[in-house]
mmCIF file of C-alpha atoms and ligand atoms in Angstrom:
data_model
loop_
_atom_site.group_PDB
_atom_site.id
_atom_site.type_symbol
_atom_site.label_atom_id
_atom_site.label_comp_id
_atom_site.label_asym_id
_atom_site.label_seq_id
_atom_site.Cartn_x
_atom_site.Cartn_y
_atom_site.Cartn_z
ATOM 1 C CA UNK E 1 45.982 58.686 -10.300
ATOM 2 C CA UNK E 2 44.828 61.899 -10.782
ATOM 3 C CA UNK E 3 40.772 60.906 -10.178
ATOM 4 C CA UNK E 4 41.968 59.202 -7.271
ATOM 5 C CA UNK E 5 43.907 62.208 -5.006
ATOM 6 C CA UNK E 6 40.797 64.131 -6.087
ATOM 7 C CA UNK E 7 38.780 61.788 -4.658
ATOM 8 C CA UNK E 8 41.453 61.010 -1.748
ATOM 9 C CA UNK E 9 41.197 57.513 -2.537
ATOM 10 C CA UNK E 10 44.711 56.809 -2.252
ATOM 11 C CA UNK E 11 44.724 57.467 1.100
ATOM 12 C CA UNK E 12 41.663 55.483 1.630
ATOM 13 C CA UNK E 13 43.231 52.729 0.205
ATOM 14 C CA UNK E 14 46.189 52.558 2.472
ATOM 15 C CA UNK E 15 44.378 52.384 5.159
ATOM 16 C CA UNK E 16 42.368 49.302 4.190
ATOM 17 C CA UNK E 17 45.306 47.974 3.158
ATOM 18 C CA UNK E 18 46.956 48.012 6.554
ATOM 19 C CA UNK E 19 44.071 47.485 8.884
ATOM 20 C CA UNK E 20 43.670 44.220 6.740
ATOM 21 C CA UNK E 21 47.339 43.765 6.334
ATOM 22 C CA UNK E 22 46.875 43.036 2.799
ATOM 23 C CA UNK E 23 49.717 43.720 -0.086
ATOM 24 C CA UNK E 24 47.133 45.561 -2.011
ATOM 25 C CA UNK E 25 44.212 47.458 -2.199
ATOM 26 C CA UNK E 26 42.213 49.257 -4.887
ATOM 27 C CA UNK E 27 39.118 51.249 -4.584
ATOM 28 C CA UNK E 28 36.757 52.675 -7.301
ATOM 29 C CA UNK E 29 35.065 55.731 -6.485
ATOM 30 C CA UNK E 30 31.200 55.454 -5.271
ATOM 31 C CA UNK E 31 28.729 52.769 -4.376
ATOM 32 C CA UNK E 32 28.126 49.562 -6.027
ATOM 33 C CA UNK E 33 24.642 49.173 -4.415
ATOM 34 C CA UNK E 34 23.527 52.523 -5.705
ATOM 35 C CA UNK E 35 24.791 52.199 -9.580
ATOM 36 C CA UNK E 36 25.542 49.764 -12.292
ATOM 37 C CA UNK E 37 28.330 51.956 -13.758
ATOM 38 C CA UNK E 38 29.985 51.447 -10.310
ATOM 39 C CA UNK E 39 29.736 48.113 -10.294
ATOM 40 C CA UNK E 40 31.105 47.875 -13.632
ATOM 41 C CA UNK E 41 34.009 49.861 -12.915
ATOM 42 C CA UNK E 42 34.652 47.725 -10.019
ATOM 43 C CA UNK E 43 34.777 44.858 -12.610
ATOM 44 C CA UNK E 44 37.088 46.591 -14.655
ATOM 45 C CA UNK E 45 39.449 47.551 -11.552
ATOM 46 C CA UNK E 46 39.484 43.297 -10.652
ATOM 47 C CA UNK E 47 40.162 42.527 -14.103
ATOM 48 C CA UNK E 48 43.118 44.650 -14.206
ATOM 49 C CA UNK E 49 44.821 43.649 -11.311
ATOM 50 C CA UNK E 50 44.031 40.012 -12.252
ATOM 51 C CA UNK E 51 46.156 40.752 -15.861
ATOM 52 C CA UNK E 52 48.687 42.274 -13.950
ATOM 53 C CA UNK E 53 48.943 39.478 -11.817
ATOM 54 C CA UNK E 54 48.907 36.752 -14.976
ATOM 55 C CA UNK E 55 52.209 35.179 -16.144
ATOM 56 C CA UNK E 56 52.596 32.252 -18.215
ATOM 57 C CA UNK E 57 51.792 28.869 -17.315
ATOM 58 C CA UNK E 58 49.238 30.180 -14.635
ATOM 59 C CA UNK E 59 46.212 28.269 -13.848
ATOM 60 C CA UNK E 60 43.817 30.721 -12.609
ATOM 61 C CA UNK E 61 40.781 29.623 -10.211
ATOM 62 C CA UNK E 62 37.895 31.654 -10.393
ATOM 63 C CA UNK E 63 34.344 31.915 -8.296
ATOM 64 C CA UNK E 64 30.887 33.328 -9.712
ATOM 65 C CA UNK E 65 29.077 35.940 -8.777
ATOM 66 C CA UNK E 66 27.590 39.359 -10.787
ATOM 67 C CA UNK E 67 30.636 41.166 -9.845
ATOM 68 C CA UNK E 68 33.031 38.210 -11.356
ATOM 69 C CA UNK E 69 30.575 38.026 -14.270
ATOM 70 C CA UNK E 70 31.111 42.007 -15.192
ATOM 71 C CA UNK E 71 35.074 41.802 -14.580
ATOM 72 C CA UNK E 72 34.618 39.036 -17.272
ATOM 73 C CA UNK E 73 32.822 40.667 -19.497
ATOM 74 C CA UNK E 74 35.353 43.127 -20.128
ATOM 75 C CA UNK E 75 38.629 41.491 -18.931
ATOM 76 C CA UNK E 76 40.961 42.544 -21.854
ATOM 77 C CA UNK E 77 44.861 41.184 -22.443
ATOM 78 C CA UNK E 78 47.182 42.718 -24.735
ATOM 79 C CA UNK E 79 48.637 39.358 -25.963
ATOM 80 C CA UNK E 80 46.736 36.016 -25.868
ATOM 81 C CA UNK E 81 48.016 33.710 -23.149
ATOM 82 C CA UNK E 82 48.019 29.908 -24.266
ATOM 83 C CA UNK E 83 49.806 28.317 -21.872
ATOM 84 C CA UNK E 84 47.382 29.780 -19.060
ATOM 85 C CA UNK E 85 44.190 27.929 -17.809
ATOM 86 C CA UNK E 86 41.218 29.449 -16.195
ATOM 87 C CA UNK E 87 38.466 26.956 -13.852
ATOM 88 C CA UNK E 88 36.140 26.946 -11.815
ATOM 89 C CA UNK E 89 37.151 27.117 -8.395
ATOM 90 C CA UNK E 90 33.926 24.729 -7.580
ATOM 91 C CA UNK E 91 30.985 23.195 -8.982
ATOM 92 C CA UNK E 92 27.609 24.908 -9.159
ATOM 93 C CA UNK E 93 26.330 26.650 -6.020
ATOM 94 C CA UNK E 94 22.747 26.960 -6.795
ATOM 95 C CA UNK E 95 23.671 30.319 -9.184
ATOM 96 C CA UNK E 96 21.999 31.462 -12.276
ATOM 97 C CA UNK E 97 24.427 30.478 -15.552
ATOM 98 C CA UNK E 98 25.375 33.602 -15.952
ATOM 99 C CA UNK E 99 26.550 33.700 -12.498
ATOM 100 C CA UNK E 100 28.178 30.391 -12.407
ATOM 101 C CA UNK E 101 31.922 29.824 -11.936
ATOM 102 C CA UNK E 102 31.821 27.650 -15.103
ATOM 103 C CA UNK E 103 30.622 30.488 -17.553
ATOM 104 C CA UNK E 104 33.238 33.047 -15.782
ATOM 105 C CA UNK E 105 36.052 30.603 -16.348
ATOM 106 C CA UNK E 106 34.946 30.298 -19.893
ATOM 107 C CA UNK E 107 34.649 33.338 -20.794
ATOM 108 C CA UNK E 108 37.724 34.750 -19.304
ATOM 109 C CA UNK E 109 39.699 32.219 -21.148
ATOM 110 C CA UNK E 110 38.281 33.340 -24.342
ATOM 111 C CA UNK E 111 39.223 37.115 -23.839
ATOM 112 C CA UNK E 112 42.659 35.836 -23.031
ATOM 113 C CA UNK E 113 43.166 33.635 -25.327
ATOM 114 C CA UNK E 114 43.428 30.946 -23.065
ATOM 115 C CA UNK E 115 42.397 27.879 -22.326
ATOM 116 C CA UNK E 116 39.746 26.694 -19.599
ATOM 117 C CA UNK E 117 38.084 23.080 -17.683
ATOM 118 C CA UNK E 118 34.864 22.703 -17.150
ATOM 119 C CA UNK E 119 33.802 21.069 -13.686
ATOM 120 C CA UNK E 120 29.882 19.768 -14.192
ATOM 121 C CA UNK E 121 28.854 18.923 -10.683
ATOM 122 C CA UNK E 122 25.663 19.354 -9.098
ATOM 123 C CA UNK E 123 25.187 20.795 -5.331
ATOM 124 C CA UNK E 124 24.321 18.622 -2.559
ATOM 125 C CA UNK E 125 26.038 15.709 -2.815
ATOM 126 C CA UNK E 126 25.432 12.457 -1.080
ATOM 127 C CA UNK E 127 28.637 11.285 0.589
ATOM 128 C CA UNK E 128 28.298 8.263 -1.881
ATOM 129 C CA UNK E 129 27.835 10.141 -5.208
ATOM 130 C CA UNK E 130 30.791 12.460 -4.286
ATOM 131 C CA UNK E 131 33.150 9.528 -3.488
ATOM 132 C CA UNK E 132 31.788 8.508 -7.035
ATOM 133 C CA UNK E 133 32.213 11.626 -8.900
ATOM 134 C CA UNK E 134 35.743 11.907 -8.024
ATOM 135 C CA UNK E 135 36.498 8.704 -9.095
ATOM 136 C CA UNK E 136 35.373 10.219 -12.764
ATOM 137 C CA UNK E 137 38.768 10.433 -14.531
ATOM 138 C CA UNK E 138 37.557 13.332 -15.822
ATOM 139 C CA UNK E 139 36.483 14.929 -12.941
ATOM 140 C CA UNK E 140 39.199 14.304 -11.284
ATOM 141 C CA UNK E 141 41.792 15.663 -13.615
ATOM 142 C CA UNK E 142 39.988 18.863 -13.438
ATOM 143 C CA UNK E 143 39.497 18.909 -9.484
ATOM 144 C CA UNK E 144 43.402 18.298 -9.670
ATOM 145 C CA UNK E 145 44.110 21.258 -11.741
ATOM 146 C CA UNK E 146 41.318 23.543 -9.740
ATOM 147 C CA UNK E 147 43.412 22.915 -6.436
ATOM 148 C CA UNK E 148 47.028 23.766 -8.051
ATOM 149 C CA UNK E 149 45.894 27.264 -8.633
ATOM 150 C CA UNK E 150 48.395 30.047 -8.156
ATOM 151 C CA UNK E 151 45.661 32.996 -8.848
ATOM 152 C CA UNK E 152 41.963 32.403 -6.990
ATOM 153 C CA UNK E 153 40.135 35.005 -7.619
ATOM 154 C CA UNK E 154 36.549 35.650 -6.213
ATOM 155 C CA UNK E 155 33.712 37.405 -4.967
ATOM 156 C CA UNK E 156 32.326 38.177 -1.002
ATOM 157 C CA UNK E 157 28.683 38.367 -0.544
ATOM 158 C CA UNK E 158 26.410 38.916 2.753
ATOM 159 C CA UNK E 159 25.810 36.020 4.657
ATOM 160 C CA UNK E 160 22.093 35.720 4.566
ATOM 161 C CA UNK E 161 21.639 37.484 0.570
ATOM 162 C CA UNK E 162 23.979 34.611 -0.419
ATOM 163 C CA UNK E 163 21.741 31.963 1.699
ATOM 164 C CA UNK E 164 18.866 33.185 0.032
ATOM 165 C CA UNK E 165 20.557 33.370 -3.329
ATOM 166 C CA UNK E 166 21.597 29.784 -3.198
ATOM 167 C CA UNK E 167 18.299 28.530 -1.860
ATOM 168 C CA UNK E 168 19.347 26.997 1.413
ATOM 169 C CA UNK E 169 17.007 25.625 3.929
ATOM 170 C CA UNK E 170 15.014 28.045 6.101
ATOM 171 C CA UNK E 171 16.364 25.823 9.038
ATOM 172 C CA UNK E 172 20.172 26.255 7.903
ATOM 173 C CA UNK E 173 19.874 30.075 7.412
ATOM 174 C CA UNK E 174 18.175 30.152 10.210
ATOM 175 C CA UNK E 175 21.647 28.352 11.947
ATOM 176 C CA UNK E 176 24.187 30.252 9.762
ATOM 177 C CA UNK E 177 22.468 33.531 11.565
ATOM 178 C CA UNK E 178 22.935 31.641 15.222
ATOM 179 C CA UNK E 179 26.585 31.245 14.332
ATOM 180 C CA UNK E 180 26.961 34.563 13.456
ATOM 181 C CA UNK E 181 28.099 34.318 9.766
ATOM 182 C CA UNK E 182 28.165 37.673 8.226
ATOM 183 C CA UNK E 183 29.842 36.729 5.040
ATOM 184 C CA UNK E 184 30.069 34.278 2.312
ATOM 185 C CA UNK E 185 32.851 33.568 -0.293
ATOM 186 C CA UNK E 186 33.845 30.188 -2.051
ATOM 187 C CA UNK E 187 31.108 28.468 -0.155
ATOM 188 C CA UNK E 188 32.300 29.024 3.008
ATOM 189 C CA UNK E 189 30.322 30.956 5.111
ATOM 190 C CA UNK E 190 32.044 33.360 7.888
ATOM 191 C CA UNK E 191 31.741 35.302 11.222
ATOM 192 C CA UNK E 192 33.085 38.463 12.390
ATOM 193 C CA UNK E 193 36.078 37.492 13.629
ATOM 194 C CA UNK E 194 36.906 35.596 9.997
ATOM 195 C CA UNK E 195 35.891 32.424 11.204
ATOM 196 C CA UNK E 196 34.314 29.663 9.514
ATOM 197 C CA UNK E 197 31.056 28.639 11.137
ATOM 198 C CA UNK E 198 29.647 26.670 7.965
ATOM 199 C CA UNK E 199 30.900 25.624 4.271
ATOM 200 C CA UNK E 200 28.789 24.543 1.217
ATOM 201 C CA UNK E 201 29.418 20.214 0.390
ATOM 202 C CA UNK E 202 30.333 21.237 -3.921
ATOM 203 C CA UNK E 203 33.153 19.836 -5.356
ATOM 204 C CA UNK E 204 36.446 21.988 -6.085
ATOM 205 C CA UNK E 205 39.015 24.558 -3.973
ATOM 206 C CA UNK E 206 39.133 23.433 -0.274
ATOM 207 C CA UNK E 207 39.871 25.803 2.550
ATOM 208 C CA UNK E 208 43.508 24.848 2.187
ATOM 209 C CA UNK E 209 43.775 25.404 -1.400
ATOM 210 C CA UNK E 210 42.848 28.966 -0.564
ATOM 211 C CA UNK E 211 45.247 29.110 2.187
ATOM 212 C CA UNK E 212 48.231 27.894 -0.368
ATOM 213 C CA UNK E 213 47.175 29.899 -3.483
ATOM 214 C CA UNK E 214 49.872 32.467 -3.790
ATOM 215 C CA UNK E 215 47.744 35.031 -5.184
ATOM 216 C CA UNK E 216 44.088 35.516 -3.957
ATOM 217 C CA UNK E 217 42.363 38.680 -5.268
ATOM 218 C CA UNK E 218 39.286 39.669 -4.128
ATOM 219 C CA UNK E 219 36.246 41.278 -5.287
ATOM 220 C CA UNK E 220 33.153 42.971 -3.663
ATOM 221 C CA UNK E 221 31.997 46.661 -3.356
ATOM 222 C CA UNK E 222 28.635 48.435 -2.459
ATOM 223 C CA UNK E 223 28.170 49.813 1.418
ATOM 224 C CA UNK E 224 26.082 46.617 2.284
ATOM 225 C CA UNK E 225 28.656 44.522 1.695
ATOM 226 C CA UNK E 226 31.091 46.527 4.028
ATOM 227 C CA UNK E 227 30.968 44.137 7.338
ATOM 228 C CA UNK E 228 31.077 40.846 5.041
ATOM 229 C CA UNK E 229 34.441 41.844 3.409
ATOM 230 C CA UNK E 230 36.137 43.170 7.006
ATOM 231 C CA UNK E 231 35.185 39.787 8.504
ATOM 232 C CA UNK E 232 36.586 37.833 4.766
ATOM 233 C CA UNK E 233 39.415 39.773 5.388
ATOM 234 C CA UNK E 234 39.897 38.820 8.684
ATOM 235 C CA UNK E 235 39.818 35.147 7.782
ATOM 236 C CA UNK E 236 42.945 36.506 6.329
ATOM 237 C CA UNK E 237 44.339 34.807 3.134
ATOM 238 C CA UNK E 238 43.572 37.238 0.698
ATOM 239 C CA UNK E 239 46.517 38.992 -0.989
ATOM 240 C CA UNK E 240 44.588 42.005 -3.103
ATOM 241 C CA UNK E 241 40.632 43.579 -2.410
ATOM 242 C CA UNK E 242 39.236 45.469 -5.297
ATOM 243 C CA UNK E 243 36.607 47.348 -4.002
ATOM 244 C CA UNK E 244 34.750 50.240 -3.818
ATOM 245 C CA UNK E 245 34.893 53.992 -1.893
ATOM 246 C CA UNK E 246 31.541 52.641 0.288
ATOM 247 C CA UNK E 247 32.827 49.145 0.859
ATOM 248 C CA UNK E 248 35.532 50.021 1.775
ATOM 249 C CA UNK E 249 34.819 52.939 4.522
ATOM 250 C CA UNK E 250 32.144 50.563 5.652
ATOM 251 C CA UNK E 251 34.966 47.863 6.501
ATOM 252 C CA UNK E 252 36.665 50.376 8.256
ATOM 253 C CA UNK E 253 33.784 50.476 10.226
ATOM 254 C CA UNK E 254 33.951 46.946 11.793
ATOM 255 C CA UNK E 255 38.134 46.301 12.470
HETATM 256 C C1 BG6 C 301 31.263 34.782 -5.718
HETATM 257 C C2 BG6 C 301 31.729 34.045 -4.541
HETATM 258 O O1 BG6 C 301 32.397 35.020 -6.491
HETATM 259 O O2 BG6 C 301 30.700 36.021 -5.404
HETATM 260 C C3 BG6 C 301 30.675 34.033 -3.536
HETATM 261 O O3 BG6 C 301 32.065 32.717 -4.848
HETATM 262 C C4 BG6 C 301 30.197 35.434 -3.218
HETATM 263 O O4 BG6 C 301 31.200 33.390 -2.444
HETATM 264 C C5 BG6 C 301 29.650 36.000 -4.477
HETATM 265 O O5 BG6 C 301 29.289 35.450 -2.198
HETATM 266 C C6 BG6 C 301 29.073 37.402 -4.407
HETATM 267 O O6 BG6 C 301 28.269 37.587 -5.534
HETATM 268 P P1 BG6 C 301 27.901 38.989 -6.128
HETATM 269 O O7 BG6 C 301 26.835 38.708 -7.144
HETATM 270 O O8 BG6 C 301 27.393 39.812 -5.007
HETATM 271 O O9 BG6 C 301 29.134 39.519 -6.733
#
């Protein structure tokens, strides 16, 4: 608490909490773009708030993304949790493994002492192999589970980065940026406003999943990132943004 007056961060906070009309807002000091130890401590800050946020019997629904991957790198519980599940809140989405939603899940679950569901399913789907997949018992047990979540947490990237990232067509960036999406998170792709203009076809949490979680905590700092987390926040159903001092005065920017 002390850091924070000094860096007047409280206040900060506050005020992203009520532009956004969210319960909860945390910001690290500094910029994610500029430094890894940011970034890190922006992990640290999500990871905290997502043990403070655990009770027992939870099943927890996480995304991918660098900034999930460091919160899970040093997510730490005081006692293991056995009755709590972490997934995947989708199937792959074109990331690297470290990135995936998979290895997250996993890995938080081992710091926790918990236990975790894989969900192995590739991107792009035909209509015909996803009404197939599903039909996998084993698929769909875990599909099940991923959409009962109380907890999602998960990333926000730029629009066009996350495009790129995930190796989309030239064509459909080339739409997304027509539409006006200025932000990505859980495959869905979003304008200014908080809109959806296009979503990602990958197995896992729908729209309305997100909309009936009862605790969705999200994650994202670094100045570029600023006018993608105002317009994810204006799609309005997260509950808690962990972010950082350049985020968030970025947001600020584009109410
Ligand atoms: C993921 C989300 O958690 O994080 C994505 O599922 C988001 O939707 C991504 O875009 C951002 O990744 P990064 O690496 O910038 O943290």
């Amino acid at each position: 608490p002390i850091v924070k007056e000094l860096f007047g961060l409280s206040d900060l906070e506050e005020e992203v909490r009520r532009a956004f009309g969210l319960k909860r807002v945390i910001v690290v000091p500094g910029d994610s773009d500029e430094s890894d130890h940011v970034k890190l401590e922006l992990g640290r800050a999500g990871g905290r708030v997502l043990r403070d946020s655990l009770s027992s019997g939870d099943v927890v629904a996480v995304m991918g993304g660098s900034t999930m991957a460091h919160m899970a790198r040093h997510f730490s519980i005081p006692s293991q949790m056995k009755e709590n599940w972490f997934v995947p809140a989708r199937g792959g989405l074109g990331e690297s493994v470290d990135y995936q939603a998979n290895t997250i899940a996993s890995e938080l679950a081992k710091r926790a002492g918990a236990r975790y569901r894989m969900l192995h399913v590739p991107d792009h789907l035909s209509e015909e192999a996803y009404q197939t997949i599903m039909q996998e018992p084993n698929v769909g047990e875990v599909v099940d589970m991923i959409r009962s979540a109380r907890i999602v947490v998960h990333g926000i990237g730029d629009a066009v980065t996350m495009a790129r990232r995930r190796k989309l067509t030239e064509e459909t960036r080339d739409e997304l940026v027509k539409d006006g999406a200025l932000a990505e998170a859980f495959g869905y792709y979003f304008d200014r406003q908080g809109k959806v203009v296009h979503r990602m076809a990958t197995v896992g949490l729908r729209l309305e999943d997100i909309e009936a979680a009862e605790h969705v905590i999200g994650i994202a700092g670094g100045a570029s990132k600023g006018e993608a987390i105002a317009a994810v926040m204006r799609f309005g159903h997260d509950d808690v943004l962990v972010t950082d001092e350049a985020a968030a005065r970025e947001a600020l920017r584009h109410i």
